PDB file of C-alpha atoms and ligand atoms in Angstrom:
ATOM      1  CA  UNK B   1       0.000   0.000   0.000  1.00  0.00           C
ATOM      2  CA  UNK B   2       1.294   3.433  -0.815  1.00  0.00           C
ATOM      3  CA  UNK B   3       0.125   6.646   0.763  1.00  0.00           C
ATOM      4  CA  UNK B   4      -2.026   9.009  -1.220  1.00  0.00           C
ATOM      5  CA  UNK B   5      -0.598  12.176  -2.699  1.00  0.00           C
ATOM      6  CA  UNK B   6      -2.410  14.285  -0.116  1.00  0.00           C
ATOM      7  CA  UNK B   7      -0.943  12.193   2.722  1.00  0.00           C
ATOM      8  CA  UNK B   8       2.570  12.526   1.327  1.00  0.00           C
ATOM      9  CA  UNK B   9       2.127  16.251   0.830  1.00  0.00           C
ATOM     10  CA  UNK B  10       1.006  16.541   4.474  1.00  0.00           C
ATOM     11  CA  UNK B  11       4.058  14.566   5.557  1.00  0.00           C
ATOM     12  CA  UNK B  12       6.398  16.857   3.642  1.00  0.00           C
ATOM     13  CA  UNK B  13       4.693  19.922   5.137  1.00  0.00           C
ATOM     14  CA  UNK B  14       5.210  18.366   8.570  1.00  0.00           C
ATOM     15  CA  UNK B  15       8.901  17.763   7.863  1.00  0.00           C
ATOM     16  CA  UNK B  16       9.292  21.318   6.669  1.00  0.00           C
ATOM     17  CA  UNK B  17       7.588  22.714   9.768  1.00  0.00           C
ATOM     18  CA  UNK B  18       9.732  20.602  12.057  1.00  0.00           C
ATOM     19  CA  UNK B  19      12.895  21.632  10.198  1.00  0.00           C
ATOM     20  CA  UNK B  20      11.989  25.321  10.523  1.00  0.00           C
ATOM     21  CA  UNK B  21      11.246  24.892  14.229  1.00  0.00           C
ATOM     22  CA  UNK B  22      14.548  23.059  14.777  1.00  0.00           C
ATOM     23  CA  UNK B  23      16.416  25.835  12.969  1.00  0.00           C
ATOM     24  CA  UNK B  24      14.625  28.556  14.933  1.00  0.00           C
ATOM     25  CA  UNK B  25      13.100  29.939  11.733  1.00  0.00           C
ATOM     26  CA  UNK B  26       9.444  30.853  11.174  1.00  0.00           C
ATOM     27  CA  UNK B  27       7.489  28.326   9.109  1.00  0.00           C
ATOM     28  CA  UNK B  28       6.736  31.022   6.490  1.00  0.00           C
ATOM     29  CA  UNK B  29      10.466  31.471   5.878  1.00  0.00           C
ATOM     30  CA  UNK B  30      10.570  28.469   3.538  1.00  0.00           C
ATOM     31  CA  UNK B  31       8.427  27.910   0.453  1.00  0.00           C
ATOM     32  CA  UNK B  32       7.645  24.376  -0.656  1.00  0.00           C
ATOM     33  CA  UNK B  33       8.123  23.923  -4.389  1.00  0.00           C
ATOM     34  CA  UNK B  34       6.450  20.703  -5.549  1.00  0.00           C
ATOM     35  CA  UNK B  35       8.579  19.199  -8.328  1.00  0.00           C
ATOM     36  CA  UNK B  36       6.080  17.538 -10.656  1.00  0.00           C
ATOM     37  CA  UNK B  37       8.473  16.520 -13.462  1.00  0.00           C
ATOM     38  CA  UNK B  38       7.468  13.259 -15.162  1.00  0.00           C
ATOM     39  CA  UNK B  39       4.093  13.242 -13.364  1.00  0.00           C
ATOM     40  CA  UNK B  40       0.833  14.013 -15.184  1.00  0.00           C
ATOM     41  CA  UNK B  41      -1.171  17.227 -14.972  1.00  0.00           C
ATOM     42  CA  UNK B  42      -3.811  15.317 -12.985  1.00  0.00           C
ATOM     43  CA  UNK B  43      -1.284  14.888 -10.143  1.00  0.00           C
ATOM     44  CA  UNK B  44      -0.518  18.596 -10.218  1.00  0.00           C
ATOM     45  CA  UNK B  45      -4.235  19.265 -10.082  1.00  0.00           C
ATOM     46  CA  UNK B  46      -4.614  16.966  -7.080  1.00  0.00           C
ATOM     47  CA  UNK B  47      -1.776  18.684  -5.205  1.00  0.00           C
ATOM     48  CA  UNK B  48      -3.299  22.053  -6.109  1.00  0.00           C
ATOM     49  CA  UNK B  49      -6.590  20.897  -4.602  1.00  0.00           C
ATOM     50  CA  UNK B  50      -4.643  20.244  -1.373  1.00  0.00           C
ATOM     51  CA  UNK B  51      -3.502  23.860  -1.334  1.00  0.00           C
ATOM     52  CA  UNK B  52      -0.135  23.543  -3.095  1.00  0.00           C
ATOM     53  CA  UNK B  53       0.522  26.519  -5.374  1.00  0.00           C
ATOM     54  CA  UNK B  54       4.168  26.424  -6.549  1.00  0.00           C
ATOM     55  CA  UNK B  55       5.235  23.665  -8.951  1.00  0.00           C
ATOM     56  CA  UNK B  56       8.618  22.929 -10.482  1.00  0.00           C
ATOM     57  CA  UNK B  57       9.305  21.443 -13.914  1.00  0.00           C
ATOM     58  CA  UNK B  58      12.585  20.308 -15.484  1.00  0.00           C
ATOM     59  CA  UNK B  59      11.554  19.944 -19.106  1.00  0.00           C
ATOM     60  CA  UNK B  60      10.332  22.748 -21.272  1.00  0.00           C
ATOM     61  CA  UNK B  61       7.863  20.470 -23.015  1.00  0.00           C
ATOM     62  CA  UNK B  62       6.301  19.352 -19.730  1.00  0.00           C
ATOM     63  CA  UNK B  63       6.094  22.963 -18.570  1.00  0.00           C
ATOM     64  CA  UNK B  64       4.313  23.829 -21.792  1.00  0.00           C
ATOM     65  CA  UNK B  65       1.862  20.929 -21.678  1.00  0.00           C
ATOM     66  CA  UNK B  66       0.950  21.147 -17.998  1.00  0.00           C
ATOM     67  CA  UNK B  67       0.686  24.937 -17.869  1.00  0.00           C
ATOM     68  CA  UNK B  68      -1.636  24.748 -20.877  1.00  0.00           C
ATOM     69  CA  UNK B  69      -3.736  21.921 -19.442  1.00  0.00           C
ATOM     70  CA  UNK B  70      -4.060  23.697 -16.078  1.00  0.00           C
ATOM     71  CA  UNK B  71      -4.339  27.262 -17.361  1.00  0.00           C
ATOM     72  CA  UNK B  72      -7.474  27.841 -15.255  1.00  0.00           C
ATOM     73  CA  UNK B  73      -5.714  27.179 -11.937  1.00  0.00           C
ATOM     74  CA  UNK B  74      -3.736  29.716  -9.918  1.00  0.00           C
ATOM     75  CA  UNK B  75      -0.370  27.981 -10.167  1.00  0.00           C
ATOM     76  CA  UNK B  76       3.090  29.483  -9.898  1.00  0.00           C
ATOM     77  CA  UNK B  77       5.337  27.642 -12.363  1.00  0.00           C
ATOM     78  CA  UNK B  78       9.057  27.321 -11.665  1.00  0.00           C
ATOM     79  CA  UNK B  79      11.436  26.094 -14.322  1.00  0.00           C
ATOM     80  CA  UNK B  80      14.311  24.264 -12.613  1.00  0.00           C
ATOM     81  CA  UNK B  81      15.955  22.190 -15.356  1.00  0.00           C
ATOM     82  CA  UNK B  82      18.853  22.741 -17.727  1.00  0.00           C
ATOM     83  CA  UNK B  83      17.890  25.350 -20.299  1.00  0.00           C
ATOM     84  CA  UNK B  84      19.034  25.405 -23.924  1.00  0.00           C
ATOM     85  CA  UNK B  85      18.895  28.637 -25.845  1.00  0.00           C
ATOM     86  CA  UNK B  86      16.416  27.323 -28.432  1.00  0.00           C
ATOM     87  CA  UNK B  87      13.911  26.541 -25.612  1.00  0.00           C
ATOM     88  CA  UNK B  88      13.961  29.800 -23.698  1.00  0.00           C
ATOM     89  CA  UNK B  89      10.843  31.305 -25.271  1.00  0.00           C
ATOM     90  CA  UNK B  90       8.423  28.876 -23.655  1.00  0.00           C
ATOM     91  CA  UNK B  91       9.984  29.502 -20.246  1.00  0.00           C
ATOM     92  CA  UNK B  92       9.862  33.265 -20.807  1.00  0.00           C
ATOM     93  CA  UNK B  93       6.163  33.014 -21.718  1.00  0.00           C
ATOM     94  CA  UNK B  94       4.972  30.391 -19.224  1.00  0.00           C
ATOM     95  CA  UNK B  95       7.080  30.451 -16.088  1.00  0.00           C
ATOM     96  CA  UNK B  96       6.957  32.751 -13.080  1.00  0.00           C
ATOM     97  CA  UNK B  97      10.452  31.695 -12.025  1.00  0.00           C
ATOM     98  CA  UNK B  98      13.559  30.152 -13.586  1.00  0.00           C
ATOM     99  CA  UNK B  99      16.067  28.698 -11.090  1.00  0.00           C
ATOM    100  CA  UNK B 100      18.671  27.368 -13.479  1.00  0.00           C
ATOM    101  CA  UNK B 101      20.385  30.416 -14.978  1.00  0.00           C
ATOM    102  CA  UNK B 102      24.024  29.473 -15.402  1.00  0.00           C
ATOM    103  CA  UNK B 103      25.144  31.633 -18.301  1.00  0.00           C
ATOM    104  CA  UNK B 104      24.455  35.127 -19.506  1.00  0.00           C
ATOM    105  CA  UNK B 105      23.275  34.158 -22.972  1.00  0.00           C
ATOM    106  CA  UNK B 106      20.292  32.268 -21.536  1.00  0.00           C
ATOM    107  CA  UNK B 107      19.418  35.166 -19.235  1.00  0.00           C
ATOM    108  CA  UNK B 108      19.587  37.653 -22.124  1.00  0.00           C
ATOM    109  CA  UNK B 109      17.247  35.547 -24.217  1.00  0.00           C
ATOM    110  CA  UNK B 110      14.754  35.150 -21.359  1.00  0.00           C
ATOM    111  CA  UNK B 111      14.771  38.896 -20.767  1.00  0.00           C
ATOM    112  CA  UNK B 112      14.304  39.666 -24.470  1.00  0.00           C
ATOM    113  CA  UNK B 113      11.498  37.112 -24.820  1.00  0.00           C
ATOM    114  CA  UNK B 114       9.571  37.933 -21.649  1.00  0.00           C
ATOM    115  CA  UNK B 115       6.175  39.240 -22.809  1.00  0.00           C
ATOM    116  CA  UNK B 116       5.564  42.916 -22.002  1.00  0.00           C
ATOM    117  CA  UNK B 117       2.229  42.219 -20.340  1.00  0.00           C
ATOM    118  CA  UNK B 118       3.829  39.934 -17.743  1.00  0.00           C
ATOM    119  CA  UNK B 119       5.843  41.066 -14.730  1.00  0.00           C
ATOM    120  CA  UNK B 120       9.596  40.459 -14.884  1.00  0.00           C
ATOM    121  CA  UNK B 121      10.618  36.803 -14.675  1.00  0.00           C
ATOM    122  CA  UNK B 122      12.014  35.894 -11.246  1.00  0.00           C
ATOM    123  CA  UNK B 123      15.356  34.148 -11.624  1.00  0.00           C
ATOM    124  CA  UNK B 124      18.059  32.436  -9.627  1.00  0.00           C
ATOM    125  CA  UNK B 125      21.652  31.911 -10.674  1.00  0.00           C
ATOM    126  CA  UNK B 126      22.534  28.226 -10.411  1.00  0.00           C
ATOM    127  CA  UNK B 127      25.929  27.587  -8.857  1.00  0.00           C
ATOM    128  CA  UNK B 128      27.896  24.369  -9.128  1.00  0.00           C
ATOM    129  CA  UNK B 129      28.895  24.069  -5.465  1.00  0.00           C
ATOM    130  CA  UNK B 130      30.028  20.455  -5.717  1.00  0.00           C
ATOM    131  CA  UNK B 131      32.606  21.134  -8.398  1.00  0.00           C
ATOM    132  CA  UNK B 132      31.556  18.014 -10.322  1.00  0.00           C
ATOM    133  CA  UNK B 133      32.331  18.391 -14.025  1.00  0.00           C
ATOM    134  CA  UNK B 134      29.022  16.910 -15.112  1.00  0.00           C
ATOM    135  CA  UNK B 135      26.920  19.416 -13.175  1.00  0.00           C
ATOM    136  CA  UNK B 136      25.257  22.469 -14.590  1.00  0.00           C
ATOM    137  CA  UNK B 137      25.679  25.746 -12.786  1.00  0.00           C
ATOM    138  CA  UNK B 138      28.334  28.415 -12.955  1.00  0.00           C
ATOM    139  CA  UNK B 139      31.524  28.086 -10.943  1.00  0.00           C
ATOM    140  CA  UNK B 140      31.314  29.795  -7.523  1.00  0.00           C
ATOM    141  CA  UNK B 141      33.981  32.310  -8.572  1.00  0.00           C
ATOM    142  CA  UNK B 142      31.850  33.311 -11.588  1.00  0.00           C
ATOM    143  CA  UNK B 143      28.666  33.839  -9.583  1.00  0.00           C
ATOM    144  CA  UNK B 144      29.194  37.511  -8.713  1.00  0.00           C
ATOM    145  CA  UNK B 145      29.869  38.640 -12.285  1.00  0.00           C
ATOM    146  CA  UNK B 146      26.985  36.596 -13.659  1.00  0.00           C
ATOM    147  CA  UNK B 147      24.606  37.831 -10.942  1.00  0.00           C
ATOM    148  CA  UNK B 148      25.557  41.450 -11.688  1.00  0.00           C
ATOM    149  CA  UNK B 149      24.935  40.998 -15.400  1.00  0.00           C
ATOM    150  CA  UNK B 150      21.626  39.218 -14.808  1.00  0.00           C
ATOM    151  CA  UNK B 151      20.468  41.881 -12.338  1.00  0.00           C
ATOM    152  CA  UNK B 152      20.975  44.500 -15.053  1.00  0.00           C
ATOM    153  CA  UNK B 153      18.589  42.833 -17.515  1.00  0.00           C
ATOM    154  CA  UNK B 154      15.315  44.754 -17.769  1.00  0.00           C
ATOM    155  CA  UNK B 155      12.797  41.906 -17.880  1.00  0.00           C
ATOM    156  CA  UNK B 156      14.363  39.670 -15.242  1.00  0.00           C
ATOM    157  CA  UNK B 157      14.277  40.063 -11.480  1.00  0.00           C
ATOM    158  CA  UNK B 158      17.248  38.419  -9.842  1.00  0.00           C
ATOM    159  CA  UNK B 159      15.996  36.766  -6.640  1.00  0.00           C
ATOM    160  CA  UNK B 160      18.807  34.513  -5.501  1.00  0.00           C
ATOM    161  CA  UNK B 161      20.962  31.452  -5.911  1.00  0.00           C
ATOM    162  CA  UNK B 162      20.188  27.800  -6.529  1.00  0.00           C
ATOM    163  CA  UNK B 163      22.256  24.642  -6.179  1.00  0.00           C
ATOM    164  CA  UNK B 164      22.032  20.900  -6.630  1.00  0.00           C
ATOM    165  CA  UNK B 165      24.656  19.307  -4.372  1.00  0.00           C
ATOM    166  CA  UNK B 166      26.479  16.135  -5.293  1.00  0.00           C
ATOM    167  CA  UNK B 167      24.449  12.931  -4.857  1.00  0.00           C
ATOM    168  CA  UNK B 168      25.756  11.738  -1.511  1.00  0.00           C
ATOM    169  CA  UNK B 169      24.232  10.711   1.798  1.00  0.00           C
ATOM    170  CA  UNK B 170      27.169  12.231   3.646  1.00  0.00           C
ATOM    171  CA  UNK B 171      25.383  14.932   5.664  1.00  0.00           C
ATOM    172  CA  UNK B 172      28.575  16.849   6.389  1.00  0.00           C
ATOM    173  CA  UNK B 173      29.465  17.097   2.709  1.00  0.00           C
ATOM    174  CA  UNK B 174      25.936  18.175   1.796  1.00  0.00           C
ATOM    175  CA  UNK B 175      25.843  20.744   4.590  1.00  0.00           C
ATOM    176  CA  UNK B 176      29.185  22.181   3.438  1.00  0.00           C
ATOM    177  CA  UNK B 177      27.746  22.712  -0.056  1.00  0.00           C
ATOM    178  CA  UNK B 178      24.598  24.382   1.298  1.00  0.00           C
ATOM    179  CA  UNK B 179      26.797  26.597   3.480  1.00  0.00           C
ATOM    180  CA  UNK B 180      28.848  27.557   0.446  1.00  0.00           C
ATOM    181  CA  UNK B 181      25.722  28.732  -1.378  1.00  0.00           C
ATOM    182  CA  UNK B 182      24.603  30.744   1.661  1.00  0.00           C
ATOM    183  CA  UNK B 183      28.048  32.360   1.964  1.00  0.00           C
ATOM    184  CA  UNK B 184      27.994  33.264  -1.715  1.00  0.00           C
ATOM    185  CA  UNK B 185      24.638  34.947  -1.208  1.00  0.00           C
ATOM    186  CA  UNK B 186      26.114  36.905   1.727  1.00  0.00           C
ATOM    187  CA  UNK B 187      29.079  37.867  -0.437  1.00  0.00           C
ATOM    188  CA  UNK B 188      26.734  39.156  -3.141  1.00  0.00           C
ATOM    189  CA  UNK B 189      24.840  41.148  -0.509  1.00  0.00           C
ATOM    190  CA  UNK B 190      28.120  42.743   0.581  1.00  0.00           C
ATOM    191  CA  UNK B 191      28.630  43.741  -3.058  1.00  0.00           C
ATOM    192  CA  UNK B 192      25.257  45.480  -3.128  1.00  0.00           C
ATOM    193  CA  UNK B 193      23.179  42.654  -4.631  1.00  0.00           C
ATOM    194  CA  UNK B 194      20.460  42.068  -2.050  1.00  0.00           C
ATOM    195  CA  UNK B 195      18.816  38.727  -2.783  1.00  0.00           C
ATOM    196  CA  UNK B 196      16.006  37.020  -0.889  1.00  0.00           C
ATOM    197  CA  UNK B 197      16.141  33.469  -2.216  1.00  0.00           C
ATOM    198  CA  UNK B 198      18.252  30.385  -1.561  1.00  0.00           C
ATOM    199  CA  UNK B 199      16.814  27.501  -3.609  1.00  0.00           C
ATOM    200  CA  UNK B 200      18.297  24.342  -2.109  1.00  0.00           C
ATOM    201  CA  UNK B 201      17.164  21.070  -0.561  1.00  0.00           C
ATOM    202  CA  UNK B 202      15.222  18.178  -2.084  1.00  0.00           C
ATOM    203  CA  UNK B 203      13.282  15.136  -0.799  1.00  0.00           C
ATOM    204  CA  UNK B 204      16.253  13.524   0.917  1.00  0.00           C
ATOM    205  CA  UNK B 205      17.960  16.570   2.399  1.00  0.00           C
ATOM    206  CA  UNK B 206      15.413  19.327   2.944  1.00  0.00           C
ATOM    207  CA  UNK B 207      16.089  19.399   6.720  1.00  0.00           C
ATOM    208  CA  UNK B 208      19.798  20.041   6.158  1.00  0.00           C
ATOM    209  CA  UNK B 209      19.048  22.754   3.616  1.00  0.00           C
ATOM    210  CA  UNK B 210      16.566  24.492   5.933  1.00  0.00           C
ATOM    211  CA  UNK B 211      19.142  24.388   8.731  1.00  0.00           C
ATOM    212  CA  UNK B 212      21.571  26.201   6.413  1.00  0.00           C
ATOM    213  CA  UNK B 213      19.139  28.883   5.304  1.00  0.00           C
ATOM    214  CA  UNK B 214      17.124  27.555   2.346  1.00  0.00           C
ATOM    215  CA  UNK B 215      14.131  29.745   1.483  1.00  0.00           C
ATOM    216  CA  UNK B 216      12.798  27.420  -1.240  1.00  0.00           C
ATOM    217  CA  UNK B 217      13.010  23.630  -1.072  1.00  0.00           C
ATOM    218  CA  UNK B 218      12.353  21.672  -4.264  1.00  0.00           C
ATOM    219  CA  UNK B 219      10.626  18.410  -3.382  1.00  0.00           C
ATOM    220  CA  UNK B 220       9.596  15.822  -5.959  1.00  0.00           C
ATOM    221  CA  UNK B 221       9.548  12.135  -5.043  1.00  0.00           C
ATOM    222  CA  UNK B 222       8.519  12.644  -1.406  1.00  0.00           C
ATOM    223  CA  UNK B 223       5.296  14.228  -2.699  1.00  0.00           C
ATOM    224  CA  UNK B 224       4.558  12.536  -6.027  1.00  0.00           C
ATOM    225  CA  UNK B 225       6.245   9.162  -5.460  1.00  0.00           C
ATOM    226  CA  UNK B 226       9.165   7.505  -7.190  1.00  0.00           C
ATOM    227  CA  UNK B 227       9.693   8.613 -10.770  1.00  0.00           C
ATOM    228  CA  UNK B 228       9.512   5.786 -13.288  1.00  0.00           C
ATOM    229  CA  UNK B 229      12.603   7.090 -14.990  1.00  0.00           C
ATOM    230  CA  UNK B 230      15.443   8.553 -12.967  1.00  0.00           C
ATOM    231  CA  UNK B 231      16.134  12.271 -13.279  1.00  0.00           C
TER     232      UNK B 231
HETATM  233  C1  LIG Y   1      14.135  16.352  -9.658  1.00  0.00           C
HETATM  234  C2  LIG Y   1      14.628  17.590  -9.032  1.00  0.00           C
HETATM  235  C3  LIG Y   1      14.278  17.908  -7.718  1.00  0.00           C
HETATM  236  C4  LIG Y   1      13.442  17.027  -6.830  1.00  0.00           C
HETATM  237  O1  LIG Y   1      14.142  15.879  -6.461  1.00  0.00           O
HETATM  238  P1  LIG Y   1      13.530  14.827  -5.422  1.00  0.00           P
HETATM  239  O2  LIG Y   1      14.720  14.104  -4.934  1.00  0.00           O
HETATM  240  O3  LIG Y   1      12.587  13.982  -6.176  1.00  0.00           O
HETATM  241  O4  LIG Y   1      12.865  15.596  -4.349  1.00  0.00           O
HETATM  242  C5  LIG Y   1      14.730  19.123  -7.219  1.00  0.00           C
HETATM  243  N1  LIG Y   1      15.494  19.960  -7.955  1.00  0.00           N
HETATM  244  C6  LIG Y   1      15.848  19.674  -9.215  1.00  0.00           C
HETATM  245  C7  LIG Y   1      16.666  20.634  -9.981  1.00  0.00           C
HETATM  246  C8  LIG Y   1      15.442  18.476  -9.786  1.00  0.00           C
HETATM  247  O5  LIG Y   1      15.818  18.203 -11.034  1.00  0.00           O
END
């Protein structure tokens, strides 16, 4: 027997509340982003009926299909996957947020393609804090220059930093990578870039991320169940 989506969503909310309490942070300090990649629009609809409003997608095509299918619902769509320059238009037109900005060219295209009638697109610069070659994200030492350039684009609103740490169960290593992202954000603040968002923490490590200052946790499998193909 598996729990229902609403039960799992309740469990994740409980974990998030407990993590905030343990960290001495108010529960409203952390937003739960439900990562619905690979799951059908009907699952998004079900989570929405349970009060969930922010959803994350990794694939432009899924963002397009689900945002179209659920156009009548008040949903905040977050694009969190790798972004190629020939796919930016859909994100610029459909998303409220993009977390995965790791080069200026992508940011420039999103800014140019953001429709005039929409507010600026909220964005995060993705930083490769694990130093793994295979990972997307800019190098930590590039983050300041990229953030400055992104902040200057007229149709984007730079909100913060995002990371995906290396896949490890070593809590100390994970915590060190979350701390690095928080320190980078503090460094940017010292340089005059005041940001309000740290997008870090997933199903397995949201407690650690909240302890280190996450303001958005991106949770997929703990809400929607195991994905049938690994991503
Ligand atoms: C898939 C994904 C998540 C969610 O991962 P879970 O382990 O299922 O919670 C979060 N962030 C990004 C960027 C992802 O691709």
